mmCIF file of C-alpha atoms and ligand atoms in Angstrom:
data_model
loop_
_atom_site.group_PDB
_atom_site.id
_atom_site.type_symbol
_atom_site.label_atom_id
_atom_site.label_comp_id
_atom_site.label_asym_id
_atom_site.label_seq_id
_atom_site.Cartn_x
_atom_site.Cartn_y
_atom_site.Cartn_z
ATOM 1 C CA MET D 949 210.355 8.962 94.321
ATOM 2 C CA ALA D 950 212.031 12.231 93.391
ATOM 3 C CA SER D 951 209.717 15.213 93.556
ATOM 4 C CA TYR D 952 210.324 18.621 92.014
ATOM 5 C CA ARG D 953 208.654 21.981 92.512
ATOM 6 C CA ILE D 954 208.154 23.955 89.338
ATOM 7 C CA CYS D 955 207.209 27.632 89.476
ATOM 8 C CA CYS D 956 205.052 28.301 86.391
ATOM 9 C CA LEU D 957 204.702 31.812 84.965
ATOM 10 C CA PRO D 958 202.059 32.050 82.204
ATOM 11 C CA GLY D 959 202.451 35.801 81.656
ATOM 12 C CA ASP D 960 200.642 37.458 78.747
ATOM 13 C CA GLY D 961 199.346 36.988 75.211
ATOM 14 C CA ILE D 962 199.740 33.403 73.993
ATOM 15 C CA GLY D 963 201.620 32.631 77.242
ATOM 16 C CA PRO D 964 198.789 30.834 79.089
ATOM 17 C CA GLU D 965 197.873 28.806 75.977
ATOM 18 C CA ILE D 966 201.348 27.479 75.261
ATOM 19 C CA LEU D 967 202.216 26.984 78.935
ATOM 20 C CA ALA D 968 199.174 24.720 79.297
ATOM 21 C CA GLU D 969 200.715 22.382 76.685
ATOM 22 C CA GLY D 970 204.145 22.547 78.310
ATOM 23 C CA LYS D 971 202.615 21.548 81.645
ATOM 24 C CA ARG D 972 200.727 18.614 80.160
ATOM 25 C CA VAL D 973 203.927 17.306 78.599
ATOM 26 C CA LEU D 974 205.866 17.785 81.822
ATOM 27 C CA GLU D 975 203.270 15.975 83.929
ATOM 28 C CA ARG D 976 202.998 13.085 81.502
ATOM 29 C CA VAL D 977 206.734 12.577 81.084
ATOM 30 C CA ALA D 978 207.178 12.665 84.865
ATOM 31 C CA GLU D 979 204.621 9.890 85.169
ATOM 32 C CA LEU D 980 206.350 7.839 82.469
ATOM 33 C CA GLU D 981 209.810 8.313 83.983
ATOM 34 C CA GLY D 982 208.687 7.811 87.577
ATOM 35 C CA PHE D 983 209.132 11.134 89.291
ATOM 36 C CA ASP D 984 206.783 13.722 90.694
ATOM 37 C CA VAL D 985 206.269 17.349 89.680
ATOM 38 C CA GLU D 986 204.379 19.953 91.644
ATOM 39 C CA LEU D 987 203.321 22.842 89.411
ATOM 40 C CA GLU D 988 202.260 26.191 90.793
ATOM 41 C CA ASP D 989 201.249 29.311 88.818
ATOM 42 C CA HIS D 990 202.439 32.816 89.697
ATOM 43 C CA LEU D 991 202.059 36.263 88.181
ATOM 44 C CA ILE D 992 204.540 38.053 85.946
ATOM 45 C CA GLY D 993 204.486 40.720 83.212
ATOM 46 C CA GLY D 994 201.342 42.572 82.188
ATOM 47 C CA ALA D 995 199.167 40.119 84.131
ATOM 48 C CA ALA D 996 201.092 41.087 87.288
ATOM 49 C CA ILE D 997 200.864 44.805 86.481
ATOM 50 C CA ASP D 998 197.071 44.507 86.212
ATOM 51 C CA ALA D 999 196.778 42.438 89.380
ATOM 52 C CA THR D 1000 198.869 44.892 91.412
ATOM 53 C CA ALA D 1001 197.375 48.077 89.914
ATOM 54 C CA SER D 1002 195.773 49.127 93.189
ATOM 55 C CA ALA D 1003 198.518 47.844 95.498
ATOM 56 C CA PRO D 1004 199.837 50.504 97.919
ATOM 57 C CA GLU D 1005 203.405 50.107 96.590
ATOM 58 C CA GLY D 1006 202.166 50.577 93.025
ATOM 59 C CA ALA D 1007 201.892 48.253 90.037
ATOM 60 C CA THR D 1008 204.764 45.871 89.383
ATOM 61 C CA ALA D 1009 205.604 43.348 86.665
ATOM 62 C CA LEU D 1010 207.340 41.101 89.210
ATOM 63 C CA PRO D 1011 205.551 40.858 92.566
ATOM 64 C CA GLU D 1012 207.784 39.971 95.514
ATOM 65 C CA GLU D 1013 205.695 36.852 96.061
ATOM 66 C CA THR D 1014 206.574 35.573 92.554
ATOM 67 C CA LEU D 1015 210.309 36.080 93.038
ATOM 68 C CA GLU D 1016 210.153 34.309 96.403
ATOM 69 C CA ALA D 1017 208.256 31.367 94.882
ATOM 70 C CA ALA D 1018 210.813 31.182 92.063
ATOM 71 C CA LYS D 1019 213.682 31.147 94.561
ATOM 72 C CA GLU D 1020 212.077 28.248 96.425
ATOM 73 C CA ALA D 1021 211.361 26.148 93.351
ATOM 74 C CA ASP D 1022 213.632 23.622 91.618
ATOM 75 C CA ALA D 1023 213.015 25.298 88.267
ATOM 76 C CA VAL D 1024 210.961 28.070 86.701
ATOM 77 C CA LEU D 1025 208.915 27.500 83.549
ATOM 78 C CA LEU D 1026 207.974 30.791 81.947
ATOM 79 C CA ALA D 1027 205.840 31.423 78.854
ATOM 80 C CA SER D 1028 205.940 35.013 77.558
ATOM 81 C CA VAL D 1029 205.280 38.585 78.626
ATOM 82 C CA GLY D 1030 204.167 41.852 77.018
ATOM 83 C CA GLY D 1031 201.427 43.257 74.799
ATOM 84 C CA PRO D 1032 200.064 46.479 73.314
ATOM 85 C CA LYS D 1033 197.872 47.038 76.370
ATOM 86 C CA TRP D 1034 200.977 47.927 78.387
ATOM 87 C CA ASP D 1035 202.911 49.674 75.616
ATOM 88 C CA SER D 1036 203.390 53.229 76.683
ATOM 89 C CA THR D 1037 206.049 55.783 75.896
ATOM 90 C CA ASP D 1038 205.617 57.205 79.387
ATOM 91 C CA PRO D 1039 209.022 56.435 80.899
ATOM 92 C CA ARG D 1040 207.441 56.009 84.363
ATOM 93 C CA ALA D 1041 204.807 53.438 83.370
ATOM 94 C CA PRO D 1042 205.669 49.878 84.476
ATOM 95 C CA ARG D 1043 206.443 47.580 81.548
ATOM 96 C CA PRO D 1044 205.826 43.808 81.366
ATOM 97 C CA GLU D 1045 209.395 43.220 80.134
ATOM 98 C CA GLN D 1046 210.698 44.640 83.409
ATOM 99 C CA GLY D 1047 209.299 41.549 85.094
ATOM 100 C CA LEU D 1048 211.390 39.324 82.864
ATOM 101 C CA LEU D 1049 214.564 41.331 83.378
ATOM 102 C CA ALA D 1050 213.951 41.509 87.139
ATOM 103 C CA ILE D 1051 213.474 37.768 87.525
ATOM 104 C CA ARG D 1052 216.625 37.049 85.481
ATOM 105 C CA LYS D 1053 218.567 39.445 87.672
ATOM 106 C CA GLY D 1054 216.831 38.395 90.883
ATOM 107 C CA LEU D 1055 217.750 34.742 90.315
ATOM 108 C CA GLY D 1056 221.293 35.573 89.169
ATOM 109 C CA LEU D 1057 220.744 33.979 85.732
ATOM 110 C CA TYR D 1058 223.730 35.313 83.845
ATOM 111 C CA LEU D 1059 223.800 32.614 81.161
ATOM 112 C CA ASN D 1060 221.227 32.108 78.442
ATOM 113 C CA LEU D 1061 221.401 29.073 76.164
ATOM 114 C CA ARG D 1062 219.490 29.087 72.897
ATOM 115 C CA PRO D 1063 219.900 25.886 70.892
ATOM 116 C CA VAL D 1064 219.115 26.345 67.211
ATOM 117 C CA LYS D 1065 218.444 23.050 65.525
ATOM 118 C CA VAL D 1066 216.970 22.697 62.091
ATOM 119 C CA TYR D 1067 214.621 19.732 61.905
ATOM 120 C CA ASP D 1068 214.758 18.060 58.508
ATOM 121 C CA ALA D 1069 210.974 17.956 58.456
ATOM 122 C CA LEU D 1070 210.831 21.757 58.742
ATOM 123 C CA ILE D 1071 213.417 22.725 56.153
ATOM 124 C CA GLY D 1072 210.652 23.808 53.772
ATOM 125 C CA ALA D 1073 209.223 26.200 56.370
ATOM 126 C CA SER D 1074 212.325 28.369 56.485
ATOM 127 C CA SER D 1075 212.731 31.339 54.196
ATOM 128 C CA LEU D 1076 216.266 30.139 53.357
ATOM 129 C CA LYS D 1077 217.166 27.675 50.639
ATOM 130 C CA PRO D 1078 217.243 24.056 51.897
ATOM 131 C CA GLU D 1079 220.859 23.419 50.814
ATOM 132 C CA PHE D 1080 222.049 25.954 53.398
ATOM 133 C CA LEU D 1081 220.051 24.425 56.224
ATOM 134 C CA HIS D 1082 220.831 20.708 56.301
ATOM 135 C CA GLY D 1083 222.753 19.972 59.478
ATOM 136 C CA VAL D 1084 222.377 23.341 61.203
ATOM 137 C CA ASP D 1085 222.849 22.608 64.908
ATOM 138 C CA LEU D 1086 224.243 25.517 66.839
ATOM 139 C CA LEU D 1087 224.034 26.872 70.351
ATOM 140 C CA ILE D 1088 223.911 30.552 71.193
ATOM 141 C CA VAL D 1089 225.325 31.344 74.638
ATOM 142 C CA ARG D 1090 224.129 34.811 75.546
ATOM 143 C CA GLU D 1091 225.258 36.845 78.556
ATOM 144 C CA LEU D 1092 221.995 37.731 80.316
ATOM 145 C CA THR D 1093 222.385 40.073 83.269
ATOM 146 C CA GLY D 1094 224.809 42.739 82.073
ATOM 147 C CA GLY D 1095 225.522 45.160 79.262
ATOM 148 C CA LEU D 1096 222.998 47.629 77.892
ATOM 149 C CA TYR D 1097 220.090 45.832 79.527
ATOM 150 C CA PHE D 1098 221.283 46.643 83.025
ATOM 151 C CA GLY D 1099 223.585 49.642 82.542
ATOM 152 C CA THR D 1100 222.905 53.107 83.897
ATOM 153 C CA ARG D 1101 219.980 54.809 82.153
ATOM 154 C CA GLU D 1102 219.520 58.505 82.047
ATOM 155 C CA ARG D 1103 216.918 60.836 80.611
ATOM 156 C CA ILE D 1104 216.989 64.605 80.764
ATOM 157 C CA GLU D 1105 213.854 66.385 79.571
ATOM 158 C CA ASP D 1106 215.433 69.751 78.857
ATOM 159 C CA ALA D 1107 219.015 69.062 77.955
ATOM 160 C CA PRO D 1108 220.893 72.001 76.468
ATOM 161 C CA GLY D 1109 221.639 71.467 72.771
ATOM 162 C CA ALA D 1110 219.675 68.206 72.400
ATOM 163 C CA GLY D 1111 216.955 69.808 70.285
ATOM 164 C CA ARG D 1112 216.984 71.258 66.779
ATOM 165 C CA ASP D 1113 219.343 74.160 66.104
ATOM 166 C CA GLY D 1114 220.977 73.850 69.501
ATOM 167 C CA GLU D 1115 217.707 74.307 71.372
ATOM 168 C CA PRO D 1116 217.096 72.292 74.554
ATOM 169 C CA GLY D 1117 215.548 68.859 73.965
ATOM 170 C CA ILE D 1118 215.235 65.376 75.384
ATOM 171 C CA TRP D 1119 218.537 63.567 75.931
ATOM 172 C CA CYS D 1120 218.815 59.857 76.739
ATOM 173 C CA SER D 1121 221.622 57.475 77.486
ATOM 174 C CA ASP D 1122 221.922 53.700 78.074
ATOM 175 C CA ALA D 1123 225.331 52.593 79.274
ATOM 176 C CA LEU D 1124 226.979 49.388 78.020
ATOM 177 C CA GLU D 1125 228.825 48.188 81.100
ATOM 178 C CA TYR D 1126 230.713 44.974 81.866
ATOM 179 C CA GLY D 1127 233.000 43.862 84.675
ATOM 180 C CA GLU D 1128 235.774 41.367 83.972
ATOM 181 C CA TRP D 1129 234.213 38.511 85.944
ATOM 182 C CA GLU D 1130 230.798 39.016 84.318
ATOM 183 C CA VAL D 1131 232.503 38.332 81.016
ATOM 184 C CA GLU D 1132 234.766 35.541 82.233
ATOM 185 C CA ARG D 1133 232.073 33.344 83.808
ATOM 186 C CA VAL D 1134 230.085 33.284 80.571
ATOM 187 C CA LEU D 1135 233.111 32.607 78.399
ATOM 188 C CA ARG D 1136 234.258 29.819 80.730
ATOM 189 C CA TRP D 1137 230.899 28.142 80.378
ATOM 190 C CA ALA D 1138 230.992 28.504 76.593
ATOM 191 C CA PHE D 1139 234.499 27.011 76.298
ATOM 192 C CA GLU D 1140 233.568 24.098 78.548
ATOM 193 C CA CYS D 1141 230.382 23.501 76.619
ATOM 194 C CA ALA D 1142 232.163 23.674 73.232
ATOM 195 C CA SER D 1143 234.807 21.209 74.445
ATOM 196 C CA ARG D 1144 232.063 18.635 75.128
ATOM 197 C CA ARG D 1145 230.408 18.898 71.746
ATOM 198 C CA GLU D 1146 231.315 16.895 68.703
ATOM 199 C CA ARG D 1147 232.679 19.720 66.565
ATOM 200 C CA ARG D 1148 234.343 21.653 69.429
ATOM 201 C CA ARG D 1149 234.089 25.018 67.738
ATOM 202 C CA LEU D 1150 233.597 28.283 69.584
ATOM 203 C CA THR D 1151 232.818 31.587 67.904
ATOM 204 C CA SER D 1152 233.049 34.629 70.125
ATOM 205 C CA VAL D 1153 231.054 37.538 68.724
ATOM 206 C CA ASP D 1154 231.942 41.140 69.559
ATOM 207 C CA LYS D 1155 232.464 44.603 68.120
ATOM 208 C CA ALA D 1156 236.052 45.004 69.267
ATOM 209 C CA ASN D 1157 236.843 47.361 66.387
ATOM 210 C CA VAL D 1158 234.615 49.950 68.070
ATOM 211 C CA LEU D 1159 233.622 49.098 71.657
ATOM 212 C CA GLY D 1160 235.773 49.029 74.773
ATOM 213 C CA THR D 1161 233.581 46.360 76.386
ATOM 214 C CA SER D 1162 234.171 44.175 73.326
ATOM 215 C CA ARG D 1163 237.921 44.594 73.681
ATOM 216 C CA LEU D 1164 237.604 43.440 77.300
ATOM 217 C CA TRP D 1165 235.500 40.506 76.081
ATOM 218 C CA ARG D 1166 238.138 39.527 73.537
ATOM 219 C CA GLU D 1167 241.019 39.948 75.988
ATOM 220 C CA VAL D 1168 239.375 37.573 78.476
ATOM 221 C CA ALA D 1169 238.470 35.092 75.717
ATOM 222 C CA HIS D 1170 242.062 34.990 74.472
ATOM 223 C CA ARG D 1171 243.356 34.375 77.978
ATOM 224 C CA LEU D 1172 240.904 31.488 78.440
ATOM 225 C CA ARG D 1173 241.551 29.815 75.089
ATOM 226 C CA GLU D 1174 244.888 28.586 76.488
ATOM 227 C CA GLU D 1175 242.911 26.445 78.955
ATOM 228 C CA TRP D 1176 240.897 24.754 76.205
ATOM 229 C CA PRO D 1177 243.406 24.045 73.421
ATOM 230 C CA GLU D 1178 241.106 21.358 71.999
ATOM 231 C CA VAL D 1179 238.475 23.978 71.165
ATOM 232 C CA ALA D 1180 238.755 25.592 67.719
ATOM 233 C CA TYR D 1181 238.257 29.227 68.694
ATOM 234 C CA GLU D 1182 237.538 32.228 66.501
ATOM 235 C CA ASP D 1183 236.576 35.891 66.925
ATOM 236 C CA LEU D 1184 233.890 37.387 64.724
ATOM 237 C CA TYR D 1185 232.558 40.925 64.559
ATOM 238 C CA VAL D 1186 228.834 41.034 65.172
ATOM 239 C CA ASP D 1187 227.944 42.531 61.776
ATOM 240 C CA ASN D 1188 229.883 39.781 60.028
ATOM 241 C CA ALA D 1189 228.326 37.151 62.322
ATOM 242 C CA ALA D 1190 224.842 38.408 61.392
ATOM 243 C CA MET D 1191 225.705 37.964 57.728
ATOM 244 C CA GLN D 1192 227.319 34.535 58.076
ATOM 245 C CA LEU D 1193 224.397 33.217 60.117
ATOM 246 C CA VAL D 1194 222.338 33.384 56.957
ATOM 247 C CA SER D 1195 225.056 32.845 54.322
ATOM 248 C CA GLU D 1196 226.685 29.784 55.923
ATOM 249 C CA PRO D 1197 224.851 28.775 59.105
ATOM 250 C CA THR D 1198 226.369 25.280 59.252
ATOM 251 C CA ARG D 1199 229.813 26.752 60.014
ATOM 252 C CA PHE D 1200 228.669 27.608 63.553
ATOM 253 C CA ASP D 1201 228.774 25.323 66.574
ATOM 254 C CA VAL D 1202 228.805 27.288 69.861
ATOM 255 C CA VAL D 1203 228.409 31.064 69.569
ATOM 256 C CA VAL D 1204 229.086 33.163 72.676
ATOM 257 C CA THR D 1205 228.255 36.840 72.949
ATOM 258 C CA GLU D 1206 227.107 39.713 75.142
ATOM 259 C CA ASN D 1207 223.494 40.442 76.028
ATOM 260 C CA THR D 1208 222.234 42.712 73.228
ATOM 261 C CA PHE D 1209 224.126 40.992 70.412
ATOM 262 C CA GLY D 1210 222.787 37.664 71.682
ATOM 263 C CA ASP D 1211 219.237 38.982 71.726
ATOM 264 C CA ILE D 1212 219.430 40.085 68.107
ATOM 265 C CA LEU D 1213 221.402 37.148 66.720
ATOM 266 C CA SER D 1214 219.126 34.605 68.376
ATOM 267 C CA ASP D 1215 216.025 35.976 66.649
ATOM 268 C CA GLU D 1216 217.926 35.885 63.394
ATOM 269 C CA ALA D 1217 219.084 32.321 64.018
ATOM 270 C CA ALA D 1218 215.541 31.286 64.930
ATOM 271 C CA GLN D 1219 214.494 32.041 61.390
ATOM 272 C CA LEU D 1220 216.789 29.230 60.215
ATOM 273 C CA THR D 1221 214.460 26.792 61.966
ATOM 274 C CA GLY D 1222 211.454 28.137 60.110
ATOM 275 C CA SER D 1223 209.876 29.961 63.014
ATOM 276 C CA LEU D 1224 210.636 31.740 66.245
ATOM 277 C CA GLY D 1225 207.969 29.371 67.543
ATOM 278 C CA MET D 1226 210.561 26.576 67.607
ATOM 279 C CA LEU D 1227 213.257 28.185 69.745
ATOM 280 C CA ALA D 1228 213.544 27.265 73.428
ATOM 281 C CA SER D 1229 215.926 28.749 75.952
ATOM 282 C CA ALA D 1230 217.525 27.968 79.287
ATOM 283 C CA SER D 1231 218.757 30.621 81.691
ATOM 284 C CA LEU D 1232 221.277 29.405 84.231
ATOM 285 C CA GLY D 1233 223.432 31.004 86.893
ATOM 286 C CA SER D 1234 223.549 31.149 90.655
ATOM 287 C CA GLY D 1235 219.823 30.768 91.499
ATOM 288 C CA THR D 1236 216.863 28.670 90.337
ATOM 289 C CA PRO D 1237 217.233 27.987 86.597
ATOM 290 C CA LEU D 1238 214.553 29.365 84.301
ATOM 291 C CA PHE D 1239 213.247 27.975 81.009
ATOM 292 C CA GLU D 1240 211.254 29.862 78.420
ATOM 293 C CA PRO D 1241 210.599 30.118 74.698
ATOM 294 C CA SER D 1242 212.781 32.717 72.957
ATOM 295 C CA HIS D 1243 209.731 34.267 71.337
ATOM 296 C CA GLY D 1244 207.384 36.929 72.652
ATOM 297 C CA SER D 1245 203.717 36.921 73.612
ATOM 298 C CA ALA D 1246 202.383 37.248 70.014
ATOM 299 C CA PRO D 1247 199.414 39.457 70.987
ATOM 300 C CA ASP D 1248 198.103 39.355 67.405
ATOM 301 C CA ILE D 1249 197.157 35.672 67.738
ATOM 302 C CA ALA D 1250 196.557 35.480 71.495
ATOM 303 C CA GLY D 1251 193.373 33.687 72.580
ATOM 304 C CA ARG D 1252 192.812 32.031 69.202
ATOM 305 C CA GLY D 1253 194.344 28.675 70.092
ATOM 306 C CA ILE D 1254 196.636 28.620 67.063
ATOM 307 C CA ALA D 1255 200.011 29.479 68.624
ATOM 308 C CA ASN D 1256 202.877 27.019 68.226
ATOM 309 C CA PRO D 1257 203.528 25.387 71.619
ATOM 310 C CA LEU D 1258 206.738 23.637 70.512
ATOM 311 C CA ALA D 1259 209.199 26.245 71.818
ATOM 312 C CA GLN D 1260 207.451 25.958 75.185
ATOM 313 C CA ILE D 1261 207.514 22.168 75.038
ATOM 314 C CA LEU D 1262 211.184 22.200 74.032
ATOM 315 C CA SER D 1263 211.760 24.522 77.005
ATOM 316 C CA VAL D 1264 210.323 21.727 79.139
ATOM 317 C CA GLY D 1265 212.976 19.516 77.523
ATOM 318 C CA LEU D 1266 215.702 21.953 78.570
ATOM 319 C CA LEU D 1267 214.169 22.191 82.052
ATOM 320 C CA LEU D 1268 214.368 18.418 82.399
ATOM 321 C CA ARG D 1269 217.945 18.294 81.108
ATOM 322 C CA HIS D 1270 219.556 21.309 82.755
ATOM 323 C CA GLY D 1271 217.169 22.043 85.627
ATOM 324 C CA LEU D 1272 216.190 18.637 87.008
ATOM 325 C CA LEU D 1273 219.021 16.557 85.490
ATOM 326 C CA GLU D 1274 216.432 14.086 84.175
ATOM 327 C CA ALA D 1275 218.182 13.408 80.870
ATOM 328 C CA GLY D 1276 216.013 10.393 79.991
ATOM 329 C CA ALA D 1277 212.869 12.472 80.261
ATOM 330 C CA ALA D 1278 214.479 15.291 78.267
ATOM 331 C CA ASP D 1279 215.364 12.871 75.454
ATOM 332 C CA ARG D 1280 211.791 11.599 75.412
ATOM 333 C CA VAL D 1281 210.353 15.105 75.017
ATOM 334 C CA GLU D 1282 212.778 16.115 72.278
ATOM 335 C CA LEU D 1283 212.216 12.895 70.390
ATOM 336 C CA ALA D 1284 208.438 13.239 70.666
ATOM 337 C CA VAL D 1285 208.616 16.723 69.135
ATOM 338 C CA GLU D 1286 210.824 15.454 66.345
ATOM 339 C CA ARG D 1287 208.420 12.588 65.634
ATOM 340 C CA ALA D 1288 205.349 14.819 65.607
ATOM 341 C CA LEU D 1289 207.075 16.983 63.002
ATOM 342 C CA ALA D 1290 208.324 14.011 61.012
ATOM 343 C CA ASP D 1291 204.756 12.672 60.929
ATOM 344 C CA GLY D 1292 203.752 15.888 59.210
ATOM 345 C CA TRP D 1293 201.964 17.741 62.007
ATOM 346 C CA ARG D 1294 202.328 21.518 61.898
ATOM 347 C CA THR D 1295 200.974 24.653 63.515
ATOM 348 C CA ALA D 1296 200.179 27.496 61.119
ATOM 349 C CA ASP D 1297 203.532 29.267 61.613
ATOM 350 C CA ILE D 1298 205.561 26.258 60.451
ATOM 351 C CA ALA D 1299 203.280 25.087 57.663
ATOM 352 C CA ASP D 1300 204.297 25.656 54.038
ATOM 353 C CA GLU D 1301 202.469 25.512 50.685
ATOM 354 C CA ALA D 1302 202.862 21.742 50.632
ATOM 355 C CA THR D 1303 201.158 21.230 54.011
ATOM 356 C CA PRO D 1304 197.584 19.909 53.631
ATOM 357 C CA ALA D 1305 195.084 21.890 55.695
ATOM 358 C CA SER D 1306 194.233 18.701 57.611
ATOM 359 C CA GLN D 1307 197.785 18.595 59.003
ATOM 360 C CA ILE D 1308 197.655 22.116 60.436
ATOM 361 C CA LEU D 1309 196.893 21.861 64.131
ATOM 362 C CA SER D 1310 195.672 24.057 66.934
ATOM 363 C CA THR D 1311 197.872 24.678 69.984
ATOM 364 C CA ARG D 1312 196.042 21.987 71.948
ATOM 365 C CA ALA D 1313 196.116 19.434 69.122
ATOM 366 C CA MET D 1314 199.877 19.935 68.678
ATOM 367 C CA GLY D 1315 200.206 19.326 72.420
ATOM 368 C CA ASP D 1316 198.254 16.091 71.923
ATOM 369 C CA ALA D 1317 200.477 15.085 68.995
ATOM 370 C CA VAL D 1318 203.552 15.391 71.236
ATOM 371 C CA LEU D 1319 201.862 13.648 74.184
ATOM 372 C CA GLU D 1320 200.946 10.659 71.997
ATOM 373 C CA ARG D 1321 204.598 10.259 71.017
ATOM 374 C CA LEU D 1322 206.174 10.506 74.478
HETATM 375 C C1 LIG E 555 214.248 37.729 74.762
HETATM 376 C C2 LIG E 555 213.286 38.878 74.723
HETATM 377 C C3 LIG E 555 213.582 39.790 75.914
HETATM 378 C C4 LIG E 555 215.018 40.237 75.813
HETATM 379 C C5 LIG E 555 212.626 40.993 76.021
HETATM 380 C C6 LIG E 555 211.178 40.570 76.044
HETATM 381 C C7 LIG E 555 212.955 41.863 77.197
HETATM 382 O O1 LIG E 555 213.384 39.556 73.505
HETATM 383 O O2 LIG E 555 214.204 36.953 75.737
HETATM 384 O O3 LIG E 555 215.041 37.591 73.826
HETATM 385 O O4 LIG E 555 215.318 41.178 75.087
HETATM 386 O O5 LIG E 555 215.867 39.626 76.464
HETATM 387 MN MN1 LIG E 556 214.759 38.688 72.094
#
């Protein structure tokens, strides 16, 4: 019997609550499909900062032990990190998000996939009119280990001329940097992926009218399009893409873009599905693949048992499909989520005026609703 090791990272806020549901689904589907999963929890984010506060090397959002465990696992299942407790404007204070960025970098996960699928049952939960949403099924491919997120950062406390009236002041800079291969490997993946989908459309999003890195992006994309003539390729400026995502979302199939644009556009696209609580993501690259919801740790509702676990459960689906290559199990999980929604079950974030109070479930009960339908 196949056996897989899964490194689980609950993190902060609603993280532990939603991860618990993801784990239950993973264990149950493994049983049903006849394979074994070994789940082990490790620290990341604010939880890791707190646990390492008195360590001689200082507090860290990604302990060495966690990165090592992730490297040894077959897949990583992460929940969410961050919270007001660790929000500080002190540039030297460790931040929970650093743990997330460090594990992405440490595992070489340069590709982030964010499927955006509108479930018919949830059309009423979106803030957009239903006629724009029927059939939305797009995939955002986001570059994940380059650009502004990992470029050179600088801060000068007393920079000449940075203050009012030419006085000294604080000066900051974040560099947007990309090497040719960093761009090419992501675009190659996006072309290949688009060529295997039904509509075979690829939209490359950039800001080539302003940024040099975007012109590099476009140059590489245009070179590669020759290799995939069956893919209907287009370039779109990011501002225009942001607009069209809400004016005509069904026109998109695969959307490929750099790190920061992908971060912003994926939150926007999540709103098409009714809630950020529905969006799962897969991060792939050279090391252990990692799967996580696209949403944050929602500190405002943490500990209340009302968070939507579906993005976490759908991340389990992606883990099964892309991490363990257990497509049958992945189908089962995705179908179970779809059925739970079709049967009218909702968490508070995806309920609308028409939802009876009796159909609004807690985090645990939504986990049960999916488990029953596996
Ligand atoms: C995401 C998140 C992260 C990001 C944050 C928490 C660092 O917003 O996964 O989209 O910006 O990548
Ligand atoms: Mn984000």
